Amino acid sequence: MPDPAPAHPPSVYLTLPDGQELRGRLLARRWTPAGWRYRVAVTLWSATATGVEPADYTLWVPAEDRAYLRPDDGADYTHVPTEGPPSHPYLAPPPPEADMHWAWTTEQTRAAGPGSRPTGLVIHEYGCEHAPPGGPELTLDQALTAYARTGARACQSCAAAEVLTRL
C-alpha cells in the first residue's frame, strides 16, 4: 500500500527540453517495466476566456536520467507515495541478462478508408498480426505517450492492452 500523501509535496527541479528549469512538486513515484517514473506538478500560465492565470500541470517523468529532474537540496522525499515493483512476475523487474528490447508501433484509424480524416490511433506490440506493415518502431515511453493521446486505444489482440492499460 502506498504511503499517505504528504501535506505539502516536496519540491524538485524539472528541466524542459529547451533547457529551462522549473521548480515543481514531487507528487508520486511509480515503478514501470521501463524503470522508475516520478509524477511532477508544475505551475504554468494558461490562457483562459477572461485572460491569463496560473494552472497546475502534472506529468510522469523518467527518473533514471538526471537530465529531466534533480532533487531540491534539503527537501524530504521520505513521505512521497511510492508504488514499488509489482509482485506479478509479468511486470516484475527483469533479470540482468534479459533482452529488454520490446517495441511498439501505431496504426492510424480513419473514418472511411484511405485519404479520409484520421479518427484515432491504435497502439500494437511490434510484430502484431493486426499492425500495419512497416510502421514506426516505438519504445515503451513513446508508446505510453501515444496511448495518452485523445482517441488512442490499445490493440486487444496483442500485449498492448495488457501492458499499456496497467501503466
PDB file of C-alpha atoms in Angstrom:
ATOM      1  CA  MET A   1       0.000   0.000   0.000  1.00  0.00           C
ATOM      2  CA  PRO A   2       1.425   3.416  -0.929  1.00  0.00           C
ATOM      3  CA  ASP A   3       2.476   5.836   1.798  1.00  0.00           C
ATOM      4  CA  PRO A   4      -0.017   8.580   2.622  1.00  0.00           C
ATOM      5  CA  ALA A   5       0.445  11.732   0.540  1.00  0.00           C
ATOM      6  CA  PRO A   6       2.471  14.459   2.225  1.00  0.00           C
ATOM      7  CA  ALA A   7       0.589  17.606   3.250  1.00  0.00           C
ATOM      8  CA  HIS A   8       2.959  19.681   1.114  1.00  0.00           C
ATOM      9  CA  PRO A   9       4.692  17.686  -1.611  1.00  0.00           C
ATOM     10  CA  PRO A  10       8.461  18.249  -1.669  1.00  0.00           C
ATOM     11  CA  SER A  11       9.948  20.383  -4.408  1.00  0.00           C
ATOM     12  CA  VAL A  12      12.086  19.154  -7.317  1.00  0.00           C
ATOM     13  CA  TYR A  13      13.590  20.878 -10.338  1.00  0.00           C
ATOM     14  CA  LEU A  14      12.252  19.894 -13.766  1.00  0.00           C
ATOM     15  CA  THR A  15      14.367  20.642 -16.842  1.00  0.00           C
ATOM     16  CA  LEU A  16      12.405  21.328 -20.027  1.00  0.00           C
ATOM     17  CA  PRO A  17      13.670  20.276 -23.496  1.00  0.00           C
ATOM     18  CA  ASP A  18      14.839  23.845 -24.214  1.00  0.00           C
ATOM     19  CA  GLY A  19      16.966  23.896 -21.035  1.00  0.00           C
ATOM     20  CA  GLN A  20      14.632  25.958 -18.842  1.00  0.00           C
ATOM     21  CA  GLU A  21      14.471  24.745 -15.271  1.00  0.00           C
ATOM     22  CA  LEU A  22      11.209  24.932 -13.314  1.00  0.00           C
ATOM     23  CA  ARG A  23      10.594  24.272  -9.667  1.00  0.00           C
ATOM     24  CA  GLY A  24       7.858  21.685  -9.295  1.00  0.00           C
ATOM     25  CA  ARG A  25       6.391  19.361  -6.680  1.00  0.00           C
ATOM     26  CA  LEU A  26       7.003  15.607  -6.497  1.00  0.00           C
ATOM     27  CA  LEU A  27       3.573  14.005  -6.121  1.00  0.00           C
ATOM     28  CA  ALA A  28       4.320  10.274  -6.514  1.00  0.00           C
ATOM     29  CA  ARG A  29       6.812   7.641  -7.637  1.00  0.00           C
ATOM     30  CA  ARG A  30       5.917   4.545  -9.657  1.00  0.00           C
ATOM     31  CA  TRP A  31       7.898   1.592 -10.957  1.00  0.00           C
ATOM     32  CA  THR A  32       7.181   0.576 -14.576  1.00  0.00           C
ATOM     33  CA  PRO A  33       8.831  -2.076 -16.768  1.00  0.00           C
ATOM     34  CA  ALA A  34      10.805   0.798 -18.339  1.00  0.00           C
ATOM     35  CA  GLY A  35      12.085   1.987 -14.930  1.00  0.00           C
ATOM     36  CA  TRP A  36      11.042   4.478 -12.270  1.00  0.00           C
ATOM     37  CA  ARG A  37       8.726   7.367 -13.153  1.00  0.00           C
ATOM     38  CA  TYR A  38       8.115  10.421 -10.978  1.00  0.00           C
ATOM     39  CA  ARG A  39       4.828  12.336 -11.112  1.00  0.00           C
ATOM     40  CA  VAL A  40       5.651  16.026 -11.012  1.00  0.00           C
ATOM     41  CA  ALA A  41       3.350  19.047 -10.830  1.00  0.00           C
ATOM     42  CA  VAL A  42       4.426  22.436 -12.168  1.00  0.00           C
ATOM     43  CA  THR A  43       2.523  25.703 -12.240  1.00  0.00           C
ATOM     44  CA  LEU A  44       2.483  27.446 -15.627  1.00  0.00           C
ATOM     45  CA  TRP A  45       0.499  30.288 -17.134  1.00  0.00           C
ATOM     46  CA  SER A  46      -2.622  29.299 -19.056  1.00  0.00           C
ATOM     47  CA  ALA A  47      -4.793  31.376 -21.386  1.00  0.00           C
ATOM     48  CA  THR A  48      -8.460  31.449 -20.420  1.00  0.00           C
ATOM     49  CA  ALA A  49     -11.532  33.197 -21.830  1.00  0.00           C
ATOM     50  CA  THR A  50     -11.016  36.070 -19.368  1.00  0.00           C
ATOM     51  CA  GLY A  51      -7.217  36.415 -19.508  1.00  0.00           C
ATOM     52  CA  VAL A  52      -4.189  34.545 -18.266  1.00  0.00           C
ATOM     53  CA  GLU A  53      -3.997  32.688 -14.972  1.00  0.00           C
ATOM     54  CA  PRO A  54      -1.750  30.098 -13.307  1.00  0.00           C
ATOM     55  CA  ALA A  55      -2.655  26.423 -13.801  1.00  0.00           C
ATOM     56  CA  ASP A  56      -1.119  23.253 -12.413  1.00  0.00           C
ATOM     57  CA  TYR A  57       0.079  20.651 -14.921  1.00  0.00           C
ATOM     58  CA  THR A  58       1.163  17.151 -13.927  1.00  0.00           C
ATOM     59  CA  LEU A  59       3.290  14.684 -15.866  1.00  0.00           C
ATOM     60  CA  TRP A  60       5.191  11.435 -15.356  1.00  0.00           C
ATOM     61  CA  VAL A  61       8.946  11.905 -15.851  1.00  0.00           C
ATOM     62  CA  PRO A  62      11.584   9.161 -16.267  1.00  0.00           C
ATOM     63  CA  ALA A  63      13.698   9.117 -13.113  1.00  0.00           C
ATOM     64  CA  GLU A  64      16.848   7.344 -14.289  1.00  0.00           C
ATOM     65  CA  ASP A  65      18.185  10.292 -16.260  1.00  0.00           C
ATOM     66  CA  ARG A  66      19.075  13.406 -14.262  1.00  0.00           C
ATOM     67  CA  ALA A  67      18.614  15.399 -17.483  1.00  0.00           C
ATOM     68  CA  TYR A  68      14.928  15.782 -16.538  1.00  0.00           C
ATOM     69  CA  LEU A  69      14.790  16.029 -12.751  1.00  0.00           C
ATOM     70  CA  ARG A  70      17.070  16.935  -9.920  1.00  0.00           C
ATOM     71  CA  PRO A  71      16.293  16.994  -6.223  1.00  0.00           C
ATOM     72  CA  ASP A  72      15.922  20.191  -4.243  1.00  0.00           C
ATOM     73  CA  ASP A  73      18.661  20.251  -1.588  1.00  0.00           C
ATOM     74  CA  GLY A  74      17.124  19.844   1.829  1.00  0.00           C
ATOM     75  CA  ALA A  75      13.750  18.532   0.608  1.00  0.00           C
ATOM     76  CA  ASP A  76      12.408  15.465   2.437  1.00  0.00           C
ATOM     77  CA  TYR A  77      11.211  12.787  -0.011  1.00  0.00           C
ATOM     78  CA  THR A  78      10.506  10.040   2.540  1.00  0.00           C
ATOM     79  CA  HIS A  79       6.719  10.501   2.537  1.00  0.00           C
ATOM     80  CA  VAL A  80       6.152  10.702  -1.227  1.00  0.00           C
ATOM     81  CA  PRO A  81       3.646   7.976  -2.233  1.00  0.00           C
ATOM     82  CA  THR A  82       5.596   5.167  -3.890  1.00  0.00           C
ATOM     83  CA  GLU A  83       4.335   2.214  -5.917  1.00  0.00           C
ATOM     84  CA  GLY A  84       7.143  -0.323  -5.921  1.00  0.00           C
ATOM     85  CA  PRO A  85       7.724  -3.181  -8.323  1.00  0.00           C
ATOM     86  CA  PRO A  86       4.581  -5.331  -8.558  1.00  0.00           C
ATOM     87  CA  SER A  87       4.514  -8.843  -7.217  1.00  0.00           C
ATOM     88  CA  HIS A  88       3.201 -10.271 -10.502  1.00  0.00           C
ATOM     89  CA  PRO A  89       6.163 -11.818 -12.378  1.00  0.00           C
ATOM     90  CA  TYR A  90       4.924 -10.477 -15.736  1.00  0.00           C
ATOM     91  CA  LEU A  91       5.605  -6.908 -14.590  1.00  0.00           C
ATOM     92  CA  ALA A  92       8.432  -7.569 -12.119  1.00  0.00           C
ATOM     93  CA  PRO A  93      11.951  -6.280 -12.829  1.00  0.00           C
ATOM     94  CA  PRO A  94      13.666  -8.492 -15.412  1.00  0.00           C
ATOM     95  CA  PRO A  95      16.805 -10.486 -14.661  1.00  0.00           C
ATOM     96  CA  PRO A  96      20.024  -8.661 -15.674  1.00  0.00           C
ATOM     97  CA  GLU A  97      20.636 -10.924 -18.702  1.00  0.00           C
ATOM     98  CA  ALA A  98      17.116 -10.449 -20.129  1.00  0.00           C
ATOM     99  CA  ASP A  99      16.659  -8.896 -23.568  1.00  0.00           C
ATOM    100  CA  MET A 100      14.665  -5.731 -22.859  1.00  0.00           C
ATOM    101  CA  HIS A 101      14.056  -4.829 -26.495  1.00  0.00           C
ATOM    102  CA  TRP A 102      10.297  -4.518 -26.542  1.00  0.00           C
ATOM    103  CA  ALA A 103       8.961  -2.430 -29.351  1.00  0.00           C
ATOM    104  CA  TRP A 104       5.568  -0.994 -30.209  1.00  0.00           C
ATOM    105  CA  THR A 105       4.004   0.504 -33.310  1.00  0.00           C
ATOM    106  CA  THR A 106       0.953   2.576 -34.143  1.00  0.00           C
ATOM    107  CA  GLU A 107      -1.883   2.398 -36.644  1.00  0.00           C
ATOM    108  CA  GLN A 108      -3.815   5.488 -37.706  1.00  0.00           C
ATOM    109  CA  THR A 109      -7.545   4.753 -37.936  1.00  0.00           C
ATOM    110  CA  ARG A 110      -9.662   6.616 -40.468  1.00  0.00           C
ATOM    111  CA  ALA A 111     -13.368   7.357 -40.772  1.00  0.00           C
ATOM    112  CA  ALA A 112     -13.904   5.952 -44.274  1.00  0.00           C
ATOM    113  CA  GLY A 113     -10.742   4.441 -45.725  1.00  0.00           C
ATOM    114  CA  PRO A 114      -7.538   5.808 -47.280  1.00  0.00           C
ATOM    115  CA  GLY A 115      -7.424   9.565 -47.702  1.00  0.00           C
ATOM    116  CA  SER A 116     -10.212  10.235 -45.208  1.00  0.00           C
ATOM    117  CA  ARG A 117      -9.795  12.147 -41.968  1.00  0.00           C
ATOM    118  CA  PRO A 118      -7.864  10.358 -39.166  1.00  0.00           C
ATOM    119  CA  THR A 119     -10.147   9.408 -36.267  1.00  0.00           C
ATOM    120  CA  GLY A 120      -7.818   7.719 -33.799  1.00  0.00           C
ATOM    121  CA  LEU A 121      -4.735   5.719 -33.083  1.00  0.00           C
ATOM    122  CA  VAL A 122      -4.250   2.060 -32.189  1.00  0.00           C
ATOM    123  CA  ILE A 123      -1.056   1.001 -30.394  1.00  0.00           C
ATOM    124  CA  HIS A 124       0.215  -2.509 -31.199  1.00  0.00           C
ATOM    125  CA  GLU A 125       3.088  -4.621 -29.983  1.00  0.00           C
ATOM    126  CA  TYR A 126       5.633  -4.541 -32.822  1.00  0.00           C
ATOM    127  CA  GLY A 127       5.000  -7.598 -34.988  1.00  0.00           C
ATOM    128  CA  CYS A 128       1.300  -7.874 -34.087  1.00  0.00           C
ATOM    129  CA  GLU A 129      -0.590  -9.510 -36.957  1.00  0.00           C
ATOM    130  CA  HIS A 130      -3.067  -6.581 -36.934  1.00  0.00           C
ATOM    131  CA  ALA A 131      -0.396  -3.849 -37.094  1.00  0.00           C
ATOM    132  CA  PRO A 132       0.212  -2.186 -40.457  1.00  0.00           C
ATOM    133  CA  PRO A 133       3.443  -3.371 -42.104  1.00  0.00           C
ATOM    134  CA  GLY A 134       6.396  -1.005 -41.977  1.00  0.00           C
ATOM    135  CA  GLY A 135       5.033   1.110 -39.130  1.00  0.00           C
ATOM    136  CA  PRO A 136       7.323   3.153 -36.880  1.00  0.00           C
ATOM    137  CA  GLU A 137       9.118   1.271 -34.103  1.00  0.00           C
ATOM    138  CA  LEU A 138       8.402   2.919 -30.737  1.00  0.00           C
ATOM    139  CA  THR A 139       9.953   2.492 -27.288  1.00  0.00           C
ATOM    140  CA  LEU A 140       7.719   1.861 -24.288  1.00  0.00           C
ATOM    141  CA  ASP A 141       7.875   5.562 -23.340  1.00  0.00           C
ATOM    142  CA  GLN A 142       6.851   6.585 -26.856  1.00  0.00           C
ATOM    143  CA  ALA A 143       4.022   4.029 -26.822  1.00  0.00           C
ATOM    144  CA  LEU A 144       2.755   5.335 -23.473  1.00  0.00           C
ATOM    145  CA  THR A 145       2.858   8.894 -24.803  1.00  0.00           C
ATOM    146  CA  ALA A 146       0.878   7.840 -27.891  1.00  0.00           C
ATOM    147  CA  TYR A 147      -1.582   5.908 -25.688  1.00  0.00           C
ATOM    148  CA  ALA A 148      -2.239   9.049 -23.611  1.00  0.00           C
ATOM    149  CA  ARG A 149      -3.458  10.984 -26.672  1.00  0.00           C
ATOM    150  CA  THR A 150      -7.161  11.616 -27.164  1.00  0.00           C
ATOM    151  CA  GLY A 151      -8.701   8.913 -29.343  1.00  0.00           C
ATOM    152  CA  ALA A 152      -5.889   6.398 -28.782  1.00  0.00           C
ATOM    153  CA  ARG A 153      -6.563   2.814 -27.768  1.00  0.00           C
ATOM    154  CA  ALA A 154      -4.542  -0.352 -27.270  1.00  0.00           C
ATOM    155  CA  CYS A 155      -4.887  -3.370 -29.561  1.00  0.00           C
ATOM    156  CA  GLN A 156      -6.859  -6.165 -27.898  1.00  0.00           C
ATOM    157  CA  SER A 157      -5.127  -8.925 -29.914  1.00  0.00           C
ATOM    158  CA  CYS A 158      -1.557  -8.469 -28.687  1.00  0.00           C
ATOM    159  CA  ALA A 159       0.186  -7.493 -25.427  1.00  0.00           C
ATOM    160  CA  ALA A 160      -0.575  -3.794 -25.930  1.00  0.00           C
ATOM    161  CA  ALA A 161      -3.836  -3.776 -23.970  1.00  0.00           C
ATOM    162  CA  GLU A 162      -2.407  -5.986 -21.225  1.00  0.00           C
ATOM    163  CA  VAL A 163       0.700  -3.850 -20.684  1.00  0.00           C
ATOM    164  CA  LEU A 164      -0.284  -0.282 -21.544  1.00  0.00           C
ATOM    165  CA  THR A 165      -3.502  -0.237 -19.513  1.00  0.00           C
ATOM    166  CA  ARG A 166      -1.557  -1.240 -16.385  1.00  0.00           C
ATOM    167  CA  LEU A 167       0.840   1.660 -16.752  1.00  0.00           C
TER     168      LEU A 167
END
